[in-house]
Tab-separated table of C-alpha atoms in Angstrom:
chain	number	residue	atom	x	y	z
A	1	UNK	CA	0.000	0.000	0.000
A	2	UNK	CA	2.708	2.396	1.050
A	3	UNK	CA	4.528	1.362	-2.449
A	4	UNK	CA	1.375	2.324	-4.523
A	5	UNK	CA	0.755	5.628	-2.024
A	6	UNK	CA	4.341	6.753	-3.465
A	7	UNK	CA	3.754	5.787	-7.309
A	8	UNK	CA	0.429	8.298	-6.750
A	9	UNK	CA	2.580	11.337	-4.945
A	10	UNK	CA	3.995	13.819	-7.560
A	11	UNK	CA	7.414	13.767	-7.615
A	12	UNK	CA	9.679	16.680	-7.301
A	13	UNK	CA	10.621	16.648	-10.694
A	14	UNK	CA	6.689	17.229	-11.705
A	15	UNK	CA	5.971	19.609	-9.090
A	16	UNK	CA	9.042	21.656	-10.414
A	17	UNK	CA	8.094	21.410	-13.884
A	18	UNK	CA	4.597	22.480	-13.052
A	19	UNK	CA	6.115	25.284	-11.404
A	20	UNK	CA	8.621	26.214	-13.820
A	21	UNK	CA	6.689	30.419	-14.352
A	22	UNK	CA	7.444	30.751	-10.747
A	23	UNK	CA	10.240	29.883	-10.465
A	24	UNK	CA	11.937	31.412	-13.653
A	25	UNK	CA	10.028	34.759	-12.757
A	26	UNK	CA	11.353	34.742	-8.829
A	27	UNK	CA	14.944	34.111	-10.590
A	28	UNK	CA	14.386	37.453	-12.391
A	29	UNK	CA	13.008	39.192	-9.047
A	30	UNK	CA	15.668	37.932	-7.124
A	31	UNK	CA	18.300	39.718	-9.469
A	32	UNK	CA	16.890	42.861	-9.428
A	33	UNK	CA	16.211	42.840	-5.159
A	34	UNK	CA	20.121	42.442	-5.102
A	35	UNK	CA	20.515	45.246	-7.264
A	36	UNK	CA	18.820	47.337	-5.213
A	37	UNK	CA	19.629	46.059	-1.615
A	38	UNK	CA	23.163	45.692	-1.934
A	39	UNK	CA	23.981	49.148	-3.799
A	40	UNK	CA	22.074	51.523	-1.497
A	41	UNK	CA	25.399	51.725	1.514
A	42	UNK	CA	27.615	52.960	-1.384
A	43	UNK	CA	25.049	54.790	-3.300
A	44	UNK	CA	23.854	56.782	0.199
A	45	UNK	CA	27.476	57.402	1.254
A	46	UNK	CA	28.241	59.144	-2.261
A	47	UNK	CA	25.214	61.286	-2.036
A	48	UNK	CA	27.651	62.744	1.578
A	49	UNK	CA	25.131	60.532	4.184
A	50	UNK	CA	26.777	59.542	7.289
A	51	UNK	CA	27.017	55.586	7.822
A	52	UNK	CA	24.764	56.012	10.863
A	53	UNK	CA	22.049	57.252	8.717
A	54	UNK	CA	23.081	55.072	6.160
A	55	UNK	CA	22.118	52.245	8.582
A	56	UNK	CA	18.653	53.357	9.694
A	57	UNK	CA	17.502	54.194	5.994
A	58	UNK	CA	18.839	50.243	5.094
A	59	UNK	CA	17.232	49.059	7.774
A	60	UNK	CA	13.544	50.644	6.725
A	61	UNK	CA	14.220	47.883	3.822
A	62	UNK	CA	12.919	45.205	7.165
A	63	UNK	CA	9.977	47.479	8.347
A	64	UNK	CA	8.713	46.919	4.817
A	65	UNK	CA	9.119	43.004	5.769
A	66	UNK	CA	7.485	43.202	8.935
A	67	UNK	CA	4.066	45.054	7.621
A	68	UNK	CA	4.327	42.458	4.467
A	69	UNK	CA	4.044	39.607	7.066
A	70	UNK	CA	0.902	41.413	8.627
A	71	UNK	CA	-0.900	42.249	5.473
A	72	UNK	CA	0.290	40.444	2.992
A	73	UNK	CA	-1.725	36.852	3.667
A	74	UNK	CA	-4.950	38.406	3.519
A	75	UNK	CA	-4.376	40.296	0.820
A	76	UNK	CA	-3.246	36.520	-1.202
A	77	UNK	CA	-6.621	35.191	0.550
A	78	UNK	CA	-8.924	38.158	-1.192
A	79	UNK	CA	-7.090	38.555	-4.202
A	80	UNK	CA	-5.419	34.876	-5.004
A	81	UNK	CA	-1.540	34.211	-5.841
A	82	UNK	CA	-1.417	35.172	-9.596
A	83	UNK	CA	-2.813	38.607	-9.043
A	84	UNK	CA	-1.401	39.647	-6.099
A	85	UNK	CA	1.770	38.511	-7.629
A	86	UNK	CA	1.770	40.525	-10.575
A	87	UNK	CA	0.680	43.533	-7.820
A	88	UNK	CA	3.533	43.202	-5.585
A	89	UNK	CA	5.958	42.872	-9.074
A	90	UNK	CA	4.630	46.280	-10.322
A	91	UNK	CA	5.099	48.043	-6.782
A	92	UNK	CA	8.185	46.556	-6.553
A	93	UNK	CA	9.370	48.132	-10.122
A	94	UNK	CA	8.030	51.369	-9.067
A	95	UNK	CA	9.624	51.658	-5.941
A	96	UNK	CA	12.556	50.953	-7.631
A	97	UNK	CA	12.168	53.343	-10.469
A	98	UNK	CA	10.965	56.481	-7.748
A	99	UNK	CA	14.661	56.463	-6.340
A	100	UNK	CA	15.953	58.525	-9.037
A	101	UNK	CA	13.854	61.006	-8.912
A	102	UNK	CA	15.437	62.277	-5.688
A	103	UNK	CA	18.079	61.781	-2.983
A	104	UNK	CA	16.553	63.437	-0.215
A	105	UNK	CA	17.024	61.071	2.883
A	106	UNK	CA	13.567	60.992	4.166
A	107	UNK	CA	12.126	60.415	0.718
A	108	UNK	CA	14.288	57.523	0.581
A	109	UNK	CA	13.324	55.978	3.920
A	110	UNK	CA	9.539	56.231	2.413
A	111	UNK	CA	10.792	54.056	-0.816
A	112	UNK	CA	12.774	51.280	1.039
A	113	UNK	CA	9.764	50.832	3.005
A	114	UNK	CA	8.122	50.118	-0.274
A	115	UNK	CA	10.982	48.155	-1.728
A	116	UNK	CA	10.838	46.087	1.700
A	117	UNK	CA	7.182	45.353	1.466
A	118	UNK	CA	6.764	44.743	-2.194
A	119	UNK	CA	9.535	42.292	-2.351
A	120	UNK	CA	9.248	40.472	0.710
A	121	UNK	CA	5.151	40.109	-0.639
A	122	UNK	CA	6.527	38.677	-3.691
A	123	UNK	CA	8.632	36.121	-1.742
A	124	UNK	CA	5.451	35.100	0.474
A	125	UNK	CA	3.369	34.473	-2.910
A	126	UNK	CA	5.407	32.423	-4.305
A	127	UNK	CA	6.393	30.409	-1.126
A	128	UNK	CA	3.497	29.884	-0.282
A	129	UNK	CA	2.413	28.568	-3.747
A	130	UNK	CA	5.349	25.786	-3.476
A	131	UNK	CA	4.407	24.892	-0.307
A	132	UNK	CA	0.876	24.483	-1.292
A	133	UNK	CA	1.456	22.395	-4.064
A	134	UNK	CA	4.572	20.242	-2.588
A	135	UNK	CA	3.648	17.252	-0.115
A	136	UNK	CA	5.269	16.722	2.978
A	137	UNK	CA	7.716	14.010	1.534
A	138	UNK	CA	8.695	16.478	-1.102
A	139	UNK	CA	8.859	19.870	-0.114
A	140	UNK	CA	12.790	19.754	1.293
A	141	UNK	CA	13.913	18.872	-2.031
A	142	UNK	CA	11.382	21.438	-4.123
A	143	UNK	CA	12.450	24.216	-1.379
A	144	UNK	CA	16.703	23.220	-2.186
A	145	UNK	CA	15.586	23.791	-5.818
A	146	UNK	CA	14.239	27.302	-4.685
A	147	UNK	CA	16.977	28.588	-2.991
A	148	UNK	CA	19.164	27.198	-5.601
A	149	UNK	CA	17.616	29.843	-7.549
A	150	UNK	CA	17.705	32.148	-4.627
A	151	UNK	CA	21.442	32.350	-4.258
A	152	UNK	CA	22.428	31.763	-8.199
A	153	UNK	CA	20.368	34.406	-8.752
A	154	UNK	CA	21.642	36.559	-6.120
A	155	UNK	CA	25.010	36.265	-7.519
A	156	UNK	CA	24.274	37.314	-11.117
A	157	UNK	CA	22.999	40.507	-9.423
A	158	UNK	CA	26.108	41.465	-7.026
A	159	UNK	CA	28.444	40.926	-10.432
A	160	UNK	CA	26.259	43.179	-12.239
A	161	UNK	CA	27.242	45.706	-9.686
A	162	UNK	CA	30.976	45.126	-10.471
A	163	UNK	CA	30.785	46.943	-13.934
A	164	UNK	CA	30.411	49.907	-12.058
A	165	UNK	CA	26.853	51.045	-13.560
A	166	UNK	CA	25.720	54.580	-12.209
A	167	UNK	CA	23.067	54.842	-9.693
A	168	UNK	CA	20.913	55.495	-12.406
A	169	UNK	CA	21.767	52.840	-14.542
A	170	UNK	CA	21.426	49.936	-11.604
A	171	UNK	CA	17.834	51.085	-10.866
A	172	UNK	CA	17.016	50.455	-14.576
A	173	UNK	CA	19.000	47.131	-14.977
A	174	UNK	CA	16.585	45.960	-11.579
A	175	UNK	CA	13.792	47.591	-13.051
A	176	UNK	CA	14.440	45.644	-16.519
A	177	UNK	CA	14.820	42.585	-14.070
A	178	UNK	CA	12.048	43.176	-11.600
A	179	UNK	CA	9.184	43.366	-14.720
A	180	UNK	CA	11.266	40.496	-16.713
A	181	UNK	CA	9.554	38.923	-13.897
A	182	UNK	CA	6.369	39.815	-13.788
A	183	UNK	CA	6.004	38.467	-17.446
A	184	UNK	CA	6.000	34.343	-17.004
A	185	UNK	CA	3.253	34.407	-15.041
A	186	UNK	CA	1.132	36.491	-16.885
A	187	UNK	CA	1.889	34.850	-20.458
A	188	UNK	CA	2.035	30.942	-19.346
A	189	UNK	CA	-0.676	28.788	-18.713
A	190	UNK	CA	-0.481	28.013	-14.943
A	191	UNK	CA	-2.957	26.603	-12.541
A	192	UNK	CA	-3.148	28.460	-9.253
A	193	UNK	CA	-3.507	26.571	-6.059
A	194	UNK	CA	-7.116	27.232	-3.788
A	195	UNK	CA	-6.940	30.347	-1.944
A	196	UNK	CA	-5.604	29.903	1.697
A	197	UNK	CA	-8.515	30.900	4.514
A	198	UNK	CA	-8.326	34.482	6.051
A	199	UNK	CA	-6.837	34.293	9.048
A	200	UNK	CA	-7.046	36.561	12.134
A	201	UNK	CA	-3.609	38.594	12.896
A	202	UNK	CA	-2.157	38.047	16.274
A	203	UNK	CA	1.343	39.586	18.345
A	204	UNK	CA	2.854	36.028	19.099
A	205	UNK	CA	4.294	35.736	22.036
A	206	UNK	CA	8.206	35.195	21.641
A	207	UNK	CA	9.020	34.150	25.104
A	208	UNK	CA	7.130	31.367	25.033
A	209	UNK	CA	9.694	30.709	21.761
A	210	UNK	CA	12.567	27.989	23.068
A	211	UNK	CA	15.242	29.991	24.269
A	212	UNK	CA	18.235	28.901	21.730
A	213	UNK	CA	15.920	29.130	18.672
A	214	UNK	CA	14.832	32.688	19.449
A	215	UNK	CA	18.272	33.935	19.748
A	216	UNK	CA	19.716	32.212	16.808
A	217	UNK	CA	16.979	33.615	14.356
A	218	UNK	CA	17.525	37.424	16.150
A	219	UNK	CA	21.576	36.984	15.344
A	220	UNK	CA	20.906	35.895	12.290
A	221	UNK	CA	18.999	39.035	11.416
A	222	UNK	CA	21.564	40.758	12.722
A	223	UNK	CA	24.186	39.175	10.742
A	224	UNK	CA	22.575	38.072	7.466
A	225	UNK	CA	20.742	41.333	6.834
A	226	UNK	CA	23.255	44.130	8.310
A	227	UNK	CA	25.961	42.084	5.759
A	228	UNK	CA	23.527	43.021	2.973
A	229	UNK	CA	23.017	46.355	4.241
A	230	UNK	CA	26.615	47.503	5.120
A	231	UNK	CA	28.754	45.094	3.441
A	232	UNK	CA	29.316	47.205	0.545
A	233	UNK	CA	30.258	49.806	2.396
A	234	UNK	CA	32.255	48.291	4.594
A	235	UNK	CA	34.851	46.923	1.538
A	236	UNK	CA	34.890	50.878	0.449
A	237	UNK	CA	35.674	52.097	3.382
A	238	UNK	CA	38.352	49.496	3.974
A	239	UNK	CA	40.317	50.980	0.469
A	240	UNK	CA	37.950	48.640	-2.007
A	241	UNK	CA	36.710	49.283	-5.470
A	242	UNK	CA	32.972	49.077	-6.176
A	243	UNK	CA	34.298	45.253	-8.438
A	244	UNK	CA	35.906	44.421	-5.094
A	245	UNK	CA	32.566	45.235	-3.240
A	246	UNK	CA	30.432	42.829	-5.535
A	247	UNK	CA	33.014	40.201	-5.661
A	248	UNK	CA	33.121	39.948	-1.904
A	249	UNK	CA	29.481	39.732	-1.761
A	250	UNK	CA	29.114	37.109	-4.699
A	251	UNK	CA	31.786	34.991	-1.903
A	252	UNK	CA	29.708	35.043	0.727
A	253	UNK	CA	26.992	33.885	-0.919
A	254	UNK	CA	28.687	30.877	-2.756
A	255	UNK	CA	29.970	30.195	1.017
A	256	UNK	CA	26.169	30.344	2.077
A	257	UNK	CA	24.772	28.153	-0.587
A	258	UNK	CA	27.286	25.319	0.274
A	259	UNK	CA	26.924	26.085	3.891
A	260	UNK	CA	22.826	24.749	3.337
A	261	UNK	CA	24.102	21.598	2.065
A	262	UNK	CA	26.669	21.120	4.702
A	263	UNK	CA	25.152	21.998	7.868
A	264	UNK	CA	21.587	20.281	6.600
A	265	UNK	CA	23.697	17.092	7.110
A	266	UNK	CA	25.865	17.786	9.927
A	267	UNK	CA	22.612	19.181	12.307
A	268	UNK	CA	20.555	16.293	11.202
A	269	UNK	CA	23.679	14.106	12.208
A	270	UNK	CA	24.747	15.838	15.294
A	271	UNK	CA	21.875	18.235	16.281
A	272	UNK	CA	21.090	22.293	16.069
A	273	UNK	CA	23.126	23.120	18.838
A	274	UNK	CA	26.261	21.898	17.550
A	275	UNK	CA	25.522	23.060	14.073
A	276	UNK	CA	24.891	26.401	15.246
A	277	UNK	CA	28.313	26.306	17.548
A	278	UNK	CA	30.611	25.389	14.283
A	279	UNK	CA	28.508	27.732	11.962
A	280	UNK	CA	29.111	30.621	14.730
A	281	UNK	CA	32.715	29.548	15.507
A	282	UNK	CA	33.575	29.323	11.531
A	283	UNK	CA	31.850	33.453	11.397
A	284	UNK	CA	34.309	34.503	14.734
A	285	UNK	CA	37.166	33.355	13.020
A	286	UNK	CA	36.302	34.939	9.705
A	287	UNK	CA	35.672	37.794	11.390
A	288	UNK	CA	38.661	38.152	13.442
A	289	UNK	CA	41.144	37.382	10.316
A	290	UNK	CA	39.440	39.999	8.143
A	291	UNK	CA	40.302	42.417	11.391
A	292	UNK	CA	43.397	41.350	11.095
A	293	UNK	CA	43.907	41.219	7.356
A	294	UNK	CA	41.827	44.156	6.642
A	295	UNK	CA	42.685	46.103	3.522
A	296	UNK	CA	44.038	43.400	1.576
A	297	UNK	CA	41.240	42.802	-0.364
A	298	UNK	CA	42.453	39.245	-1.989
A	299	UNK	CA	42.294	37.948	1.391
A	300	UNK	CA	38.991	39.628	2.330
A	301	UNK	CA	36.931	37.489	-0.345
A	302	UNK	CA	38.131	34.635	1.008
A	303	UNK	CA	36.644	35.412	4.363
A	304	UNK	CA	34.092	36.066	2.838
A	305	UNK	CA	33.295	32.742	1.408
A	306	UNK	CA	33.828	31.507	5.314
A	307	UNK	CA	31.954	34.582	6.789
A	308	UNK	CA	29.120	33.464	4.357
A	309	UNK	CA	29.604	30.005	4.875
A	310	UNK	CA	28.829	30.513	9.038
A	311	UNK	CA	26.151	33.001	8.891
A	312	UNK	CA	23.505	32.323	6.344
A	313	UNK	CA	22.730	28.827	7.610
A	314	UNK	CA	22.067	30.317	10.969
A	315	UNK	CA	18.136	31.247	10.183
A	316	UNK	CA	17.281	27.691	8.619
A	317	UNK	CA	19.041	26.049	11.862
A	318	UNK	CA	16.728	28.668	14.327
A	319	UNK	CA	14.111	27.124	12.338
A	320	UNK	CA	14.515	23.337	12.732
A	321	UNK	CA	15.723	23.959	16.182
A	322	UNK	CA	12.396	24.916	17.303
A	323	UNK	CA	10.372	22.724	15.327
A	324	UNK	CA	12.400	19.639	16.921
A	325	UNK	CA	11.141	20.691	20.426
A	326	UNK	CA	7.571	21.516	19.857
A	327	UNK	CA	5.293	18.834	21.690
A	328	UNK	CA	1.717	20.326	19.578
A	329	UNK	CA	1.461	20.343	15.796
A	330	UNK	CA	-0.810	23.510	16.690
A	331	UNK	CA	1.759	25.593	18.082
A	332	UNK	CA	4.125	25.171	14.594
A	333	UNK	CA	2.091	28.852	13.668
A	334	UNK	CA	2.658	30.670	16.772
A	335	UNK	CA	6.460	29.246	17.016
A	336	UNK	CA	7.403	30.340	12.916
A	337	UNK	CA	5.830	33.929	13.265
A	338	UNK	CA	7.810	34.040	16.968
A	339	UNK	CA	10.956	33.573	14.505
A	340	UNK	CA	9.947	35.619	11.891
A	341	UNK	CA	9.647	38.336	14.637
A	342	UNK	CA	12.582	38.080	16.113
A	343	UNK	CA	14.669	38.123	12.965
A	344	UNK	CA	13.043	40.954	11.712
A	345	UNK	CA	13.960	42.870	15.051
A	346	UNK	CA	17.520	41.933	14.400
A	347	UNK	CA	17.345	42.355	10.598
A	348	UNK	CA	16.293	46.230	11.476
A	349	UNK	CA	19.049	46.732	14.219
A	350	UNK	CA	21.933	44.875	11.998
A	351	UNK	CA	22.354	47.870	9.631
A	352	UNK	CA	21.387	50.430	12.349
A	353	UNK	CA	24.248	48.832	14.885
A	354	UNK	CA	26.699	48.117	11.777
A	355	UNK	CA	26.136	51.851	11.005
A	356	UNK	CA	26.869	53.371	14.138
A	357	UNK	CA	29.941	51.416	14.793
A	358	UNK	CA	31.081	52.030	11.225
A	359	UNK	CA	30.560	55.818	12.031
A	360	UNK	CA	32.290	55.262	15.816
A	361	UNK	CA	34.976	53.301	14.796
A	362	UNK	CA	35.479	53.442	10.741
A	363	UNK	CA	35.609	49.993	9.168
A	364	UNK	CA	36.460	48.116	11.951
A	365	UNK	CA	32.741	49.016	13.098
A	366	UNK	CA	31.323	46.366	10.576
A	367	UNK	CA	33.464	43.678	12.280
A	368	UNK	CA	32.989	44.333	15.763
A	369	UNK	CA	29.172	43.455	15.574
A	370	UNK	CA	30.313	39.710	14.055
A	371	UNK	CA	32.835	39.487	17.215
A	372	UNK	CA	30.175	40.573	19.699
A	373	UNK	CA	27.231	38.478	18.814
A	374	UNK	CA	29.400	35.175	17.265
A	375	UNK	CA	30.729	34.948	20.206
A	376	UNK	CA	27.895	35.123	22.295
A	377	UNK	CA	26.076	32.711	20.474
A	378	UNK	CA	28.339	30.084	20.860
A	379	UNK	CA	28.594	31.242	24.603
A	380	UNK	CA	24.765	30.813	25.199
A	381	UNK	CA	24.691	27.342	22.806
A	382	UNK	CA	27.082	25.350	24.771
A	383	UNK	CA	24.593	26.081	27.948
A	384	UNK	CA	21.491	24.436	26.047
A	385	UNK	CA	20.486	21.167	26.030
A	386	UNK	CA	21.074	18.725	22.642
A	387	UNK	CA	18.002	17.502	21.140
A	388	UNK	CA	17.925	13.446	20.781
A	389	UNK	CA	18.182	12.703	17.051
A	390	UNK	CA	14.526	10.906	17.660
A	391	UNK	CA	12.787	13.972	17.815
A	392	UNK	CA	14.719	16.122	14.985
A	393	UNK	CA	12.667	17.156	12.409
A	394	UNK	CA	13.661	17.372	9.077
A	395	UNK	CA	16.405	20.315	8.244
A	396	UNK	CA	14.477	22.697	5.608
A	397	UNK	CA	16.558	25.500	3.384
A	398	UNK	CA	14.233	28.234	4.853
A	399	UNK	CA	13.731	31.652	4.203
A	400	UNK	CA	12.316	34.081	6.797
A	401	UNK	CA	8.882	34.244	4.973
A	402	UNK	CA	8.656	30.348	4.682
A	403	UNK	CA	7.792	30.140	8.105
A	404	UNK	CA	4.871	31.718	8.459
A	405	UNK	CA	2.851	28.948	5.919
């Protein structure tokens, strides 16, 4: 019976096939978000803004985030996924497209609200559409396939920015991108899934999160988000080119694509805790050798492979952490938007914290954050308990807005 049961389930393969207008128009969304997230440090520090300021008007990029998570699921119930899809594309574009018609600070805190809320509503849609249409016994290796795409995509976009394209010009390349994206969807034959039920907003209640899994996700938002943020900056101000900016961004990211594969294994194998230990201890040593080796710019991008390598795993391990200690199926909800929270909290004070430090201390600013909270989450690990492998759950590739399906 169980032999027939699997001969009925789609397999991956299928589902991505079926899939294959999502997926090819996320690719093309993903290329222009990096565009546009990644170039704003450098693009706000030429316009004479100081890297404090530069750090709260990044950060307004993960307000945006946190008011898609509140209204972007009822909007998808009223409206269903293709339409609100090709919405959120067109905001997206003109939110993009608004930033060159002026540099005045505060306008641009208004548009990276936008930019935050548009995109991050795009990522929900299509989430939740794989998750909808992949079965349990599936959806790990359908979600891999997604942020396959994710971080390949990602990378195109950071060595974009290394032919040294005007402000101008890198809003219209992630324009071209952004409504590149928009167009699969609206020219192929696809069949949405049902509409998901309204459902009534709450304020989750984060203590009530396991201890190790809430501070993992709010370092990770830290980490992940204030490297987007202030990275770019950071190489500048460190005696780098605008090339040496993008290549040391396209590193990390190669180190945090391979990091997924690695530490999916290893935590499955030998549990979060440890996994989030070696991922944090691989990120302090990064970080202390690119204090050390600062300036030499050769040596930088291969930290930043490592640096990559220890922090963008740290979200997806949060993730799995928690789900292997929940006792009620019901409480899954409750614990994912508890995560979703806290990252976002630490995704807003990254760039805001990187900033101030950067403006405090110059470029050494950017590293001191990855020595402060590395090393405290390794401290505050090796005091929690180890899960038995048992009661693991599976380790999922997860983004921040995968949580909340």
């Amino acid at each position: 019976m169980e032999l027939q049961m699997l001969q009925i389930l789609p397999s991956p393969r299928k589902i991505i096939k079926t899939l294959t207008a999502l997926f090819v128009g996320v690719g093309f969304v993903f290329i222009g978000n990096s565009l546009v997230l990644t170039s704003a440090g450098v693009m706000l520090s030429d316009m004479g803004v100081e890297n404090f300021y530069i750090g709260i008007i990044t950060a307004c990029f993960f307000i945006g985030a946190i008011l898609s998570s509140i209204f972007t699921y009822k909007f998808i119930s009223t409206y269903g996924y293709i339409r609100s899809y090709a919405i959120f594309t067109a905001l997206f574009a003109i939110s993009a497209l608004l930033h060159v018609l002026g540099d005045n600070v505060i306008y641009w805190v208004f548009l990276r609200i936008m930019l935050g809320f548009s995109y991050y509503s795009i990522v929900m849609v299509a989430e939740s559409w794989i998750n909808t249409r992949s079965r349990n016994e599936i959806r790990s290796r359908v979600l891999s396939f997604y942020s396959t795409i994710y971080y390949m995509a990602f990378g195109i976009g950071v060595i974009i920015l290394s032919f040294k394209l005007t402000p101008v010009k890198i809003f219209i390349v992630s324009i071209f991108f952004i409504i590149v994206g928009s167009i699969p969807m609206n020219i192929i034959k696809i069949k949405e899934p049902k509409l998901p039920p309204k459902k009534k907003l709450f304020i989750p209640n984060v203590f009530n999160l396991v201890p190790l899994a809430l501070v993992t996700s709010f370092s990770a938002g830290i980490l992940i988000n204030g490297f987007f943020a202030m990275s770019g900056l950071f190489i500048i101000a460190s005696g780098g080119s605008i090339a040496d900016a993008s290549f040391f961004l396209f590193a990390a990211m190669v180190g945090g694509f391979l990091s997924q594969i690695f530490f999916g294994n290893f935590s499955d194998r030998f549990g979060r805790k440890y996994a989030i230990i070696l991922s944090s201890s691989i990120a302090l040593i990064a970080s202390i050798l690119m204090y050390i080796f600062m300036g030499n710019m050769l040596i930088m991008k291969l930290l930043a492979f490592l640096l990559g390598f220890g922090i963008f795993c740290l979200y997806a391990l949060a993730a799995a952490r928690a789900n292997d200690v929940l006792s009620e199926q019901d409480s899954r909800v409750e614990v994912g938007a508890s995560i979703l929270l806290s990252f976002s909290i630490g995704s807003i004070l990254g760039p805001i914290s990187m900033g101030l430090l950067m403006q405090i201390f110059g470029s050494s600013g950017f590293v001191f954050i990855y020595f402060t909270f590395t090393s405290f989450l390794i401290i505050f690990s090796i005091f929690k308990e180890t899960v038995p492998k048992k009661y693991r759950t599976e380790y999922l590739s997860t983004g921040p807005s995968e949580v909340l399906d």
